[in-house]
Structure formats: structure tokens, C-alpha cells
Coordinates of C-alpha atoms and ligand atoms in Angstrom, one line a residue:
M1 CA 0.0 0.1 -0.1
I2 CA 1.1 3.6 -0.5
R3 CA 0.5 5.6 2.6
V4 CA -0.1 9.2 1.5
I5 CA 1.1 11.5 4.3
E6 CA -0.1 15.3 4.8
P7 CA 3.0 17.1 5.4
A8 CA 1.7 20.0 7.6
T9 CA 0.4 17.3 10.1
E10 CA 2.3 14.0 9.3
E11 CA -1.1 12.4 9.1
V12 CA -2.1 9.6 6.8
M13 CA -4.4 11.2 4.4
A14 CA -4.9 8.2 1.9
E15 CA -4.1 4.6 1.5
L16 CA -4.1 3.2 -1.9
P17 CA -2.6 0.0 -3.6
R18 CA 0.8 0.3 -4.8
A19 CA 1.4 -0.4 -8.6
G20 CA 4.3 -2.6 -9.7
V21 CA 5.6 -4.1 -12.9
V22 CA 2.5 -6.0 -13.6
E23 CA 0.1 -3.0 -13.3
T24 CA 2.5 -0.9 -15.4
D25 CA 2.5 -3.5 -18.1
A26 CA -1.1 -3.7 -18.2
A27 CA -1.6 0.3 -18.3
V28 CA 0.8 0.1 -21.2
A29 CA -1.3 -2.6 -23.0
R30 CA -4.3 -0.5 -22.4
A31 CA -2.7 2.7 -23.9
R32 CA -1.4 0.8 -26.8
A33 CA -5.1 -0.7 -27.6
A34 CA -6.5 2.7 -27.5
F35 CA -3.7 4.5 -29.7
P36 CA -5.3 3.7 -33.3
A37 CA -8.8 5.1 -32.4
W38 CA -7.3 8.2 -30.5
R39 CA -4.9 9.1 -33.4
A40 CA -7.8 8.5 -35.9
L41 CA -10.1 11.0 -34.2
D42 CA -11.1 14.0 -36.4
P43 CA -8.8 16.6 -35.2
A44 CA -11.8 18.9 -34.4
E45 CA -13.4 16.3 -32.2
R46 CA -10.2 15.8 -30.5
S47 CA -9.9 19.6 -29.7
T48 CA -13.6 19.5 -28.5
V49 CA -12.7 16.7 -26.0
L50 CA -9.7 18.4 -24.5
H51 CA -12.0 21.7 -24.2
R52 CA -14.4 19.6 -22.1
L53 CA -11.5 17.9 -20.2
A54 CA -10.4 21.8 -19.4
H55 CA -14.1 22.7 -18.3
A56 CA -14.4 19.7 -16.1
I57 CA -11.3 20.4 -14.1
E58 CA -12.2 24.1 -13.9
D59 CA -15.6 22.9 -12.4
R60 CA -13.6 21.0 -9.9
A61 CA -10.8 23.5 -9.1
G62 CA -11.5 24.2 -5.5
E63 CA -11.7 20.5 -4.6
L64 CA -8.5 19.7 -6.5
A65 CA -6.6 22.8 -5.0
T66 CA -7.6 21.6 -1.7
L67 CA -6.3 18.0 -2.5
E68 CA -3.1 19.5 -3.9
A69 CA -2.5 21.9 -0.9
R70 CA -2.9 19.1 1.6
N71 CA -1.0 16.5 0.0
A72 CA 1.9 18.9 -1.2
G73 CA 1.9 20.9 1.7
K74 CA 1.6 24.1 -0.4
P75 CA -0.5 27.2 0.3
I76 CA -4.1 27.1 -1.0
S77 CA -3.7 30.3 -2.8
D78 CA -0.7 28.8 -4.7
A79 CA -2.4 25.5 -5.3
G80 CA -5.5 27.6 -6.8
G81 CA -3.2 29.2 -9.1
E82 CA -1.6 26.0 -10.1
I83 CA -4.9 24.3 -10.8
G84 CA -5.8 27.4 -13.0
M85 CA -2.7 26.9 -14.9
V86 CA -3.8 23.1 -15.5
V87 CA -7.1 24.5 -17.0
E88 CA -5.1 26.9 -19.0
T89 CA -2.9 24.4 -20.3
F90 CA -5.5 22.1 -21.4
R91 CA -7.2 25.1 -23.1
Y92 CA -4.2 26.2 -24.9
Y93 CA -3.3 22.6 -26.4
A94 CA -6.9 22.0 -27.0
G95 CA -6.3 24.5 -29.9
A96 CA -3.4 22.1 -31.2
P97 CA -5.0 19.1 -33.1
E98 CA -6.2 21.4 -36.0
R99 CA -3.0 23.2 -36.0
L100 CA -0.2 20.5 -36.3
L101 CA 0.7 21.6 -39.7
G102 CA 3.1 20.1 -42.4
K103 CA 5.1 21.9 -45.0
T104 CA 5.1 21.2 -48.8
I105 CA 8.7 21.6 -49.7
P106 CA 9.6 22.1 -53.5
V107 CA 11.2 19.0 -55.3
A108 CA 11.7 17.7 -58.7
G109 CA 9.6 15.0 -60.0
G110 CA 6.3 15.3 -57.7
V111 CA 5.1 16.7 -54.5
D112 CA 6.8 16.4 -51.1
M113 CA 5.1 17.0 -47.9
T114 CA 5.7 16.6 -44.3
F115 CA 3.2 15.3 -41.5
R116 CA 3.3 15.5 -37.7
E117 CA 2.8 11.9 -36.6
P118 CA 2.0 10.7 -32.9
L119 CA 4.6 8.8 -31.3
G120 CA 2.3 5.9 -29.9
V121 CA 2.3 5.4 -26.2
V122 CA 4.3 8.0 -24.1
G123 CA 5.3 7.5 -20.7
L124 CA 5.1 10.5 -18.3
I125 CA 6.9 10.6 -15.0
T126 CA 6.4 13.5 -12.5
P127 CA 7.7 14.9 -9.4
W128 CA 5.9 15.8 -6.0
N129 CA 6.7 19.5 -6.2
F130 CA 4.0 20.8 -8.4
P131 CA 2.1 17.3 -9.0
L132 CA -0.8 18.2 -11.2
T133 CA 0.6 21.2 -13.0
I134 CA 3.7 19.4 -14.2
A135 CA 1.5 16.4 -15.3
S136 CA -0.7 18.9 -17.5
W137 CA 2.5 20.3 -19.1
K138 CA 3.0 16.6 -20.5
V139 CA -0.5 15.3 -20.7
A140 CA -2.1 18.1 -22.8
P141 CA 0.4 18.3 -25.7
A142 CA 0.9 14.6 -25.6
L143 CA -3.2 14.2 -26.1
A144 CA -3.4 17.0 -28.5
A145 CA -0.8 15.4 -30.8
G146 CA -2.6 12.1 -30.7
N147 CA -0.7 9.9 -28.3
T148 CA -1.9 7.8 -25.5
I149 CA -0.4 8.0 -21.9
V150 CA 0.5 6.1 -18.9
L151 CA 1.4 8.8 -16.2
K152 CA 3.4 7.8 -13.4
P153 CA 3.3 10.4 -10.5
A154 CA 5.4 10.8 -7.6
E155 CA 4.6 8.0 -4.8
L156 CA 4.6 11.0 -2.2
T157 CA 1.7 13.0 -4.2
P158 CA -0.3 10.5 -6.4
L159 CA -3.8 12.0 -5.5
T160 CA -4.5 14.6 -8.0
A161 CA -3.2 12.5 -10.8
I162 CA -5.6 9.8 -9.9
E163 CA -8.3 12.4 -10.0
L164 CA -7.3 13.6 -13.3
E165 CA -7.8 10.3 -14.9
K166 CA -11.5 9.9 -13.4
V167 CA -12.1 13.4 -14.6
A168 CA -10.9 12.6 -18.1
V169 CA -13.0 9.8 -18.6
E170 CA -16.1 11.9 -17.4
A171 CA -15.1 14.7 -19.9
G172 CA -15.2 12.0 -22.9
I173 CA -11.6 11.0 -23.1
P174 CA -12.0 7.2 -24.1
E175 CA -11.2 4.6 -21.7
G176 CA -7.5 3.6 -22.1
V177 CA -6.1 6.8 -23.5
L178 CA -4.9 8.2 -20.2
N179 CA -3.9 5.9 -17.6
V180 CA -2.5 6.5 -14.2
V181 CA 0.1 4.1 -12.2
A182 CA 0.9 5.1 -8.9
G183 CA 4.0 3.2 -7.8
P184 CA 7.6 3.5 -7.1
G185 CA 10.0 5.1 -9.6
S186 CA 12.5 2.4 -9.4
V187 CA 9.8 0.0 -10.3
C188 CA 7.0 1.6 -12.5
G189 CA 9.0 4.5 -13.7
Q190 CA 12.0 2.2 -14.9
R191 CA 9.5 -0.3 -16.5
L192 CA 8.1 2.7 -18.5
V193 CA 11.6 3.7 -19.6
E194 CA 12.5 0.2 -20.8
H195 CA 9.3 -1.0 -22.0
P196 CA 9.5 -1.7 -25.8
D197 CA 6.0 -0.7 -26.5
V198 CA 6.7 3.0 -24.9
A199 CA 7.7 5.2 -27.7
K200 CA 8.9 8.1 -25.4
V201 CA 9.6 9.2 -21.8
A202 CA 9.0 12.5 -20.6
F203 CA 10.5 13.1 -17.0
T204 CA 10.6 16.0 -14.5
G205 CA 12.7 15.2 -11.6
S206 CA 16.2 15.4 -10.1
T207 CA 19.1 15.6 -12.3
E208 CA 20.4 12.4 -10.8
V209 CA 17.5 10.3 -11.7
G210 CA 17.3 11.9 -15.0
R211 CA 21.0 10.6 -15.8
G212 CA 19.7 7.1 -15.4
I213 CA 16.8 7.5 -17.3
A214 CA 18.9 8.9 -20.3
Q215 CA 21.0 5.8 -20.0
A216 CA 18.2 3.3 -19.7
A217 CA 16.3 5.0 -22.7
A218 CA 19.2 4.2 -24.9
G219 CA 18.4 0.5 -24.8
T220 CA 15.2 1.2 -27.1
I221 CA 16.4 4.4 -28.6
K222 CA 13.4 5.9 -26.7
R223 CA 12.9 9.7 -27.2
V224 CA 13.2 11.4 -24.1
T225 CA 12.4 14.9 -22.8
L226 CA 14.4 15.6 -19.2
E227 CA 13.3 18.6 -17.1
L228 CA 15.8 18.3 -14.3
G229 CA 17.3 20.4 -11.3
G230 CA 18.4 24.0 -11.0
K231 CA 20.7 26.3 -9.0
S232 CA 19.5 29.5 -10.8
A233 CA 21.1 33.0 -10.2
N234 CA 18.9 36.1 -9.4
V235 CA 21.5 38.9 -10.5
I236 CA 20.9 42.2 -8.8
F237 CA 23.0 45.3 -10.1
G238 CA 23.5 48.4 -8.1
D239 CA 21.4 50.6 -10.4
A240 CA 18.3 48.4 -10.0
D241 CA 15.1 49.4 -8.4
L242 CA 16.7 47.6 -5.0
Q243 CA 13.2 47.6 -3.2
A244 CA 11.4 45.9 -6.0
A245 CA 14.3 43.3 -6.3
A246 CA 14.5 42.7 -2.4
S247 CA 10.7 42.4 -1.8
S248 CA 10.4 39.9 -4.8
A249 CA 13.5 37.8 -4.0
P250 CA 12.1 35.9 -1.2
L251 CA 9.1 34.1 -2.9
A252 CA 11.5 33.5 -5.8
V253 CA 13.2 31.1 -3.7
F254 CA 11.2 30.4 -0.8
G255 CA 8.0 30.0 -2.9
N256 CA 6.8 26.3 -2.5
A257 CA 9.2 26.1 0.5
G258 CA 12.0 26.4 -1.9
Q259 CA 11.0 23.0 -3.6
D260 CA 10.9 24.5 -7.1
C261 CA 13.3 23.7 -10.0
C262 CA 13.2 27.6 -10.9
A263 CA 14.1 28.7 -7.2
R264 CA 16.6 31.4 -7.6
S265 CA 18.6 30.2 -4.9
R266 CA 21.8 32.1 -5.6
I267 CA 21.2 35.8 -5.1
L268 CA 24.0 37.6 -6.8
V269 CA 24.2 41.4 -5.5
E270 CA 26.7 43.9 -6.6
R271 CA 29.0 44.7 -3.9
S272 CA 28.2 48.5 -3.8
A273 CA 24.6 47.8 -3.2
M274 CA 25.0 45.1 -0.7
D275 CA 23.9 47.0 2.5
E276 CA 20.8 48.6 1.2
F277 CA 19.6 45.3 -0.4
M278 CA 20.5 43.1 2.6
S279 CA 18.4 45.3 4.9
A280 CA 15.3 45.3 2.5
L281 CA 15.7 41.7 2.1
E282 CA 15.6 41.0 5.7
Q283 CA 12.4 43.2 6.1
A284 CA 10.8 41.1 3.4
V285 CA 12.0 37.7 4.6
T286 CA 10.8 38.1 8.4
A287 CA 7.6 39.2 6.9
L288 CA 6.8 36.1 5.2
R289 CA 3.9 34.0 6.5
V290 CA 4.9 30.6 7.2
G291 CA 2.3 28.3 8.4
D292 CA -1.1 26.1 7.6
P293 CA -1.3 25.6 3.8
L294 CA -5.1 25.9 4.0
D295 CA -5.0 29.3 5.6
H296 CA -5.4 31.8 2.7
E297 CA -2.9 34.2 4.1
T298 CA -0.1 31.6 4.0
Q299 CA 2.7 32.2 1.6
M300 CA 4.8 29.3 2.7
G301 CA 3.9 26.0 3.9
P302 CA 6.3 22.9 5.2
L303 CA 8.5 20.6 3.3
I304 CA 7.2 17.6 1.8
S305 CA 8.8 14.9 3.9
A306 CA 10.9 14.0 6.9
D307 CA 13.8 13.1 4.4
Q308 CA 13.4 16.4 2.8
L309 CA 13.7 18.3 6.3
E310 CA 16.9 16.2 7.1
T311 CA 18.5 17.0 3.6
V312 CA 17.7 20.8 3.7
S313 CA 19.0 20.9 7.5
S314 CA 22.2 19.5 6.4
Y315 CA 23.0 22.6 4.4
V316 CA 22.6 25.0 7.3
N317 CA 25.6 23.7 9.4
G318 CA 28.0 26.6 9.8
E319 CA 29.8 26.4 6.5
A320 CA 28.4 29.6 5.3
P321 CA 27.0 32.1 7.9
V322 CA 23.3 32.5 8.5
A323 CA 22.6 36.2 8.0
F324 CA 19.0 36.2 9.1
R325 CA 15.8 33.7 9.1
G326 CA 12.2 33.9 9.1
S327 CA 9.7 32.1 11.1
A328 CA 8.4 28.6 11.2
P329 CA 5.7 26.7 13.3
D330 CA 6.4 24.3 16.1
G331 CA 4.8 21.0 16.5
P332 CA 3.9 18.3 14.0
G333 CA 4.7 19.0 10.2
Y334 CA 7.9 19.2 8.4
W335 CA 8.8 22.8 9.1
F336 CA 12.0 24.8 8.1
P337 CA 12.0 28.4 8.2
P338 CA 13.2 30.6 5.3
T339 CA 16.9 31.1 5.6
V340 CA 19.2 33.6 4.1
L341 CA 23.1 32.6 4.0
A342 CA 25.5 35.5 3.5
P343 CA 28.0 36.1 2.5
V344 CA 28.6 32.8 0.6
S345 CA 31.5 31.8 -1.9
N346 CA 30.1 30.4 -5.0
D347 CA 32.3 27.3 -4.2
D348 CA 30.6 26.5 -0.9
R349 CA 28.1 23.5 -0.8
P350 CA 25.0 25.3 -0.2
A351 CA 25.8 27.4 -3.6
R352 CA 26.7 24.4 -5.9
E353 CA 24.2 22.1 -5.0
E354 CA 20.5 21.9 -5.4
I355 CA 19.1 22.3 -1.9
F356 CA 15.3 22.1 -2.7
G357 CA 14.2 24.0 0.4
P358 CA 14.1 27.3 1.8
V359 CA 17.6 28.3 1.9
A360 CA 19.1 31.2 -0.3
C361 CA 22.9 32.1 -0.7
V362 CA 23.8 35.7 -1.1
I363 CA 27.0 35.9 -3.3
P364 CA 28.5 39.4 -3.7
F365 CA 30.4 40.4 -7.2
E366 CA 32.1 43.2 -8.5
D367 CA 30.9 44.0 -11.8
E368 CA 29.0 42.5 -14.9
A369 CA 31.7 40.3 -16.2
E370 CA 31.9 38.5 -12.8
A371 CA 28.2 38.4 -12.3
V372 CA 27.9 36.4 -15.5
S373 CA 31.0 34.3 -14.6
I374 CA 29.3 33.4 -11.3
A375 CA 25.9 32.8 -12.6
N376 CA 27.4 30.3 -15.2
D377 CA 29.6 28.5 -12.8
T378 CA 27.3 25.8 -12.0
I379 CA 26.3 22.4 -13.7
Y380 CA 22.7 23.8 -14.0
G381 CA 20.9 26.3 -16.5
L382 CA 17.2 26.3 -15.8
S383 CA 16.1 29.8 -14.9
G384 CA 17.2 33.1 -13.6
S385 CA 16.6 36.9 -13.2
V386 CA 18.3 39.9 -14.0
W387 CA 17.7 43.4 -12.1
T388 CA 19.0 46.6 -13.6
R389 CA 17.8 49.9 -15.0
D390 CA 20.4 49.8 -17.9
G391 CA 18.4 48.2 -20.6
A392 CA 21.3 47.3 -23.0
R393 CA 23.3 45.6 -19.8
A394 CA 20.0 43.7 -19.2
L395 CA 19.8 42.2 -22.6
R396 CA 23.6 41.4 -22.6
T397 CA 23.5 39.7 -19.3
A398 CA 20.3 37.7 -20.1
R399 CA 21.8 36.6 -23.3
A400 CA 25.2 35.7 -21.6
I401 CA 23.7 33.6 -18.8
E402 CA 23.6 30.0 -19.7
T403 CA 19.9 29.1 -18.9
G404 CA 16.9 28.0 -20.6
V405 CA 14.5 30.6 -19.1
I406 CA 15.5 34.3 -17.8
S407 CA 13.6 37.2 -16.8
I408 CA 14.4 40.9 -16.5
N409 CA 13.2 42.9 -13.7
S410 CA 10.8 40.0 -12.9
N411 CA 11.2 36.6 -11.3
T412 CA 8.6 34.9 -13.4
S413 CA 9.8 31.9 -15.4
V414 CA 6.8 29.8 -16.5
R415 CA 3.9 30.7 -18.9
V416 CA 1.7 28.2 -20.8
S417 CA 2.2 30.0 -24.2
T418 CA 6.1 30.2 -24.1
P419 CA 8.8 27.4 -23.9
F420 CA 10.3 26.0 -20.7
G421 CA 13.3 23.9 -20.2
G422 CA 16.9 23.8 -19.3
F423 CA 20.4 24.3 -20.6
K424 CA 23.4 21.9 -19.5
Q425 CA 22.4 19.5 -16.8
S426 CA 19.1 20.9 -16.2
G427 CA 17.5 19.0 -19.0
V428 CA 16.9 18.3 -22.6
G429 CA 13.9 19.6 -24.7
R430 CA 11.2 21.9 -24.0
E431 CA 7.9 22.0 -22.5
L432 CA 4.9 24.5 -22.9
G433 CA 4.3 26.9 -25.7
P434 CA 4.5 25.6 -29.4
N435 CA 7.6 23.8 -28.6
A436 CA 5.9 21.1 -26.6
L437 CA 4.0 19.5 -29.7
D438 CA 7.4 18.9 -31.3
A439 CA 8.4 16.7 -28.3
Y440 CA 5.1 14.6 -28.8
S441 CA 5.2 14.2 -32.5
E442 CA 7.6 12.8 -35.4
V443 CA 8.1 14.5 -38.7
K444 CA 7.1 12.2 -41.5
N445 CA 8.3 13.2 -45.0
V446 CA 6.2 11.9 -47.9
Y447 CA 7.2 12.1 -51.4
Y448 CA 4.5 11.8 -54.1
A449 CA 5.8 11.2 -57.8
T450 CA 3.8 13.0 -60.3
E451 CA 5.9 13.1 -63.5
P452 CA 6.0 9.9 -65.7
G453 CA 9.3 8.0 -65.0
D454 CA 10.2 9.7 -62.0
P455 CA 13.8 10.2 -62.9
E456 CA 15.0 12.0 -59.6
A457 CA 13.7 9.3 -57.3
G458 CA 16.4 6.8 -58.6
E459 CA 19.0 9.3 -58.2
A460 CA 18.2 10.1 -54.7
E461 CA 18.0 6.3 -53.8
N462 CA 21.7 6.0 -55.4
I463 CA 23.0 8.4 -52.9
V464 CA 21.7 6.9 -49.6
Ligands
NAD501 P1 13.0 12.4 -8.3 O1 13.8 12.5 -9.4 O2 13.1 11.7 -7.1 O3 11.8 11.6 -8.9 C1 10.8 12.2 -9.9 C2 9.9 11.1 -10.4 O4 10.8 10.0 -11.0 C3 9.1 10.4 -9.3 O5 7.9 10.1 -10.2 C4 9.8 9.1 -9.0 O6 8.9 8.0 -8.5 C5 10.3 8.8 -10.5 N1 11.7 8.1 -10.3 C6 12.5 7.8 -9.4 N2 13.4 6.7 -9.8 C7 13.2 6.5 -10.9 C8 13.8 5.4 -12.0 N3 15.0 4.9 -11.7 N4 13.2 5.5 -13.0 C9 12.3 6.1 -13.4 N5 11.4 6.8 -12.6 C10 12.1 7.1 -11.3 O7 12.5 14.0 -8.1 P2 11.4 14.5 -7.1 O8 12.4 14.5 -5.6 O9 10.1 13.9 -7.0 O10 11.4 16.1 -7.6 C11 12.4 17.0 -7.3 C12 13.4 17.3 -8.4 O11 12.5 17.3 -9.5 C13 14.4 18.3 -8.2 O12 15.6 18.1 -8.6 C14 13.7 19.5 -9.2 O13 14.7 20.5 -9.6 C15 13.1 18.7 -10.3 N6 12.3 19.4 -11.0 C16 12.5 19.8 -12.1 C17 11.5 20.7 -12.9 C18 11.8 21.3 -14.2 O14 10.9 21.5 -15.0 N7 13.1 21.4 -14.7 C19 10.3 20.9 -12.3 C20 10.0 20.4 -11.1 C21 10.9 19.5 -10.5

């Protein structure tokens, strides 16, 4: 059995059967059987069904947000926003089936055209930090492109994915098109990666597990999308609006209790602005409301588990000095106060590793060149920010930082309509926006000979 724990109370909120290899294989078989009819569905009809699914999720948004807030320990206001994004994601990709356009390419002797074909059964493996949101980034484009799905949520947070499967059937997605398997990553996830009938795996999780998935996928030359860890830089120049940068920095790293792949956990501050920035940051951090996830005023909840609490605590061990901390409740629950370490060297362990908890490192820099060099001195490259009033420098720095997503005078990373993903060891491929559809389809090229004799075709055959 999987015992699902509520992180704010440490109480069991649900028990459900733990799937293994047999259940995973059965889900792949169901998805495979459902594929021919789903891919053949009239594109307008596929679009209608996806719109119906978006509506059905919207109708149950309150209930799903509460489930997510309790299971992941996230503030209810955040969970509400996340379910809103799930709805928006399904709406966005509901428009896609009729827009999966091919090309016609001028060639000799006939007509050449391309098609975007679905891949078949895709395996989707998701983490516990944004359970339904990240699932929707994969499920919606995969369905829109005509694939069928086996979705494996994280064992700690399977509840909203299980609800999604039910809502999908109620909304008219045919049985077998979307299958959820709740079980261990090392068993069910691994099986999806190795299964010969799974055409692609899209994974979001740690870089360590992602490496193993890339290796295992090689056995069947499986397509992979990997959305992995991060250690993003929030670069603050002395000429920036320091109040705005300081008041938005805490939630850019402590949002979701720091369990966010986009967390701007390295705050790089120009030395000349350090004192002014730090005093504004301290005010913002100590004002953060940490507590009951179901309270609408709460801005930060607990960590996901006792293991995570132990890991995060290991980074606040005196290696780098604690500048100041916010508050956290006592009593049951996996609580850890928002913590700012300063000054930190980029060589210190808290600055090098993804902590995945509410711990920020403040690192001073002298000038633009040093800021870029520190920002890039990491194996990761997922998100980040640049704060300055100098427009040319803003763009120069944004281009120079090796990262998939970066914002200027803002800490937002993710929009449904724009591509998201990592450079370097933060991942391979892009989700969201128009790009995600490429990750769930293959280009097929068709040449149709129209001239008698088709002389060019023979020539091309001889070349290859
Ligand atoms: P994780 O890597 O431990 O697990 C992620 C998923 O993979 C879970 O469903 C897990 O059961 C499964 N899994 C574990 N071992 C597996 C295996 N051998 N084969 C197949 N599947 C396996 O990650 P997590 O702790 O759930 O999530 C936190 C991590 O996710 C952080 O590193 C974070 O940065 C990353 N993350 C990245 C993004 C992004 O978009 N780049 C978004 C959110 C989280």
C-alpha cells in the first residue's frame, strides 16, 4: 500500500494500492490498444474533448486545489493558481490538433509534404513539487498530438493525478487513452523507460534520476524529454530598483518552500548595493507568513517529508554564515524557516548543490563580467533573473547567462504559451508553448511522384 502523508500534520490522508511491473505493463497495453482510435479521431473532435476536459477540471478546481494543498503542503492560494494553470494548459493545447501543420517542399518530379505523426504510447513521470501542474504540461500536448499515455506521478503526491484520470473519462476522453499508475519510480518508472511499447518518456525530477533515465532509454532508442534540477541566479545590479528586487526575491526562492526547480537560490548582488539590498531583504523575509497551507494568508508551507527536512537541514551547518531567518511553526509537520546565508562563496556546498528547500545564498560580485561568470559557474541552467535599469546591460546579461529561461526585472519563469526547459544538466527538450508539440510528434516526409518516369527518385536512392 502507498500511505499518503499530509506534510503539515504528518497524518495519513489516504492509502492506496501500490502498482508494480504487472500494473505498469497492463497500463501500457491499455494505452496501446486505445492508440489507433485516438490518433484517428477527427482533429476538431479531439480538440472538443480537450476543451471539455479543461471545463471539467475548472468545475472541480476548488476540490483539486485543496487536495493538492494538503498532499503537497503548499499554500492554498498557490494551489488555486496551479490548478488555474492546469485548466489554461488544457485550453491552450485544445487548440493544437487542428494546427499540427506540415510543410510542402519544392522538389523535382513530384510533391513533397511533411506530416506530424503521433509517437504512440508515451510514459510521463512527474515529481511531487507541482504534481498536477507538471503532469498537465505533458498530458495536454501529448493528447493533442494524438498519443496515448501512461502517467506515473510521484509516490508522495499521487492523489490529483488519480483524480485527473477520473475527470478525463467523465469529460469524454476514451478509456485507455490516459492511464495513471501510482507506484515507485524504481519499479514503475523504470519499467516505462525500458518498455519496448513505450515510444517516449517525458520526465521531470532530479538530475540524478534523469541521468539514469537517459542511460536506460538508450536500450530502445527511446525519445526523452528531461526537465531536471536547477541552481538559478538572481542577479541584482546596483542601479536596479533595489526595493522591488529585494521584496520579490524571497518568494522567488522560498515559494513552494524552496522546492521549485526554478528557485532563484543564488542571489548575486553587486557589492556597492549590498547593505541597502540586505536590509530590504531582511524585512521581506521576516514578514513572510509561514504556516497552515489551508489558511488563505499563508505564503509558505512545510517541506514535503521528513527525509527532505533532514537533507535541507544539512546545508545550514555553519559552512556559510546565517544572515537572518524567517519564522516557522512548532509542532507536527516538516517545518523549516526561510533562511538566508550570507556572504557565501560560489564554491561553498550550499551554492553548488540544489538544496530544494527554503535556503538562499547571497553572493557578492564586483562587476558585470564577474556576475556572468558566477551565474554560469554551475552544472545547471534552468532559470534566473537580472535586475538593472540599464536596458542594454539587461539584454547583454540575459543573453550571456547559460540558462533556458530568464526574466528581466521580474522573477517569473513559466507561462503556458512560452517554452520552458533547461540548458546544461538542467535537461533536454522544451515543454509548454508551441515547442512542446514537437516533443510529442515525429516529422514524416512523404514524396509523391507526379511526373512520368520519376527520374529524380532513382538518383536519390543511389545517394543513400
Ligand atoms: P525524483 O527524481 O526523485 O523523482 C521524480 C519522479 O521520478 C518520481 O515520479 C519518481 O518516482 C520517479 N523515479 C525515481 N526513480 C526512478 C527511476 N529509476 N526510473 C524512473 N523513474 C524514477 O525527483 P523529485 O524528488 O520527485 O522532484 C524533485 C526534483 O525535480 C528536483 O531536482 C527538481 O529540480 C526537479 N524538478 C524539475 C523541474 C523542471 O521542470 N526542470 C520541475 C520540477 C521539479
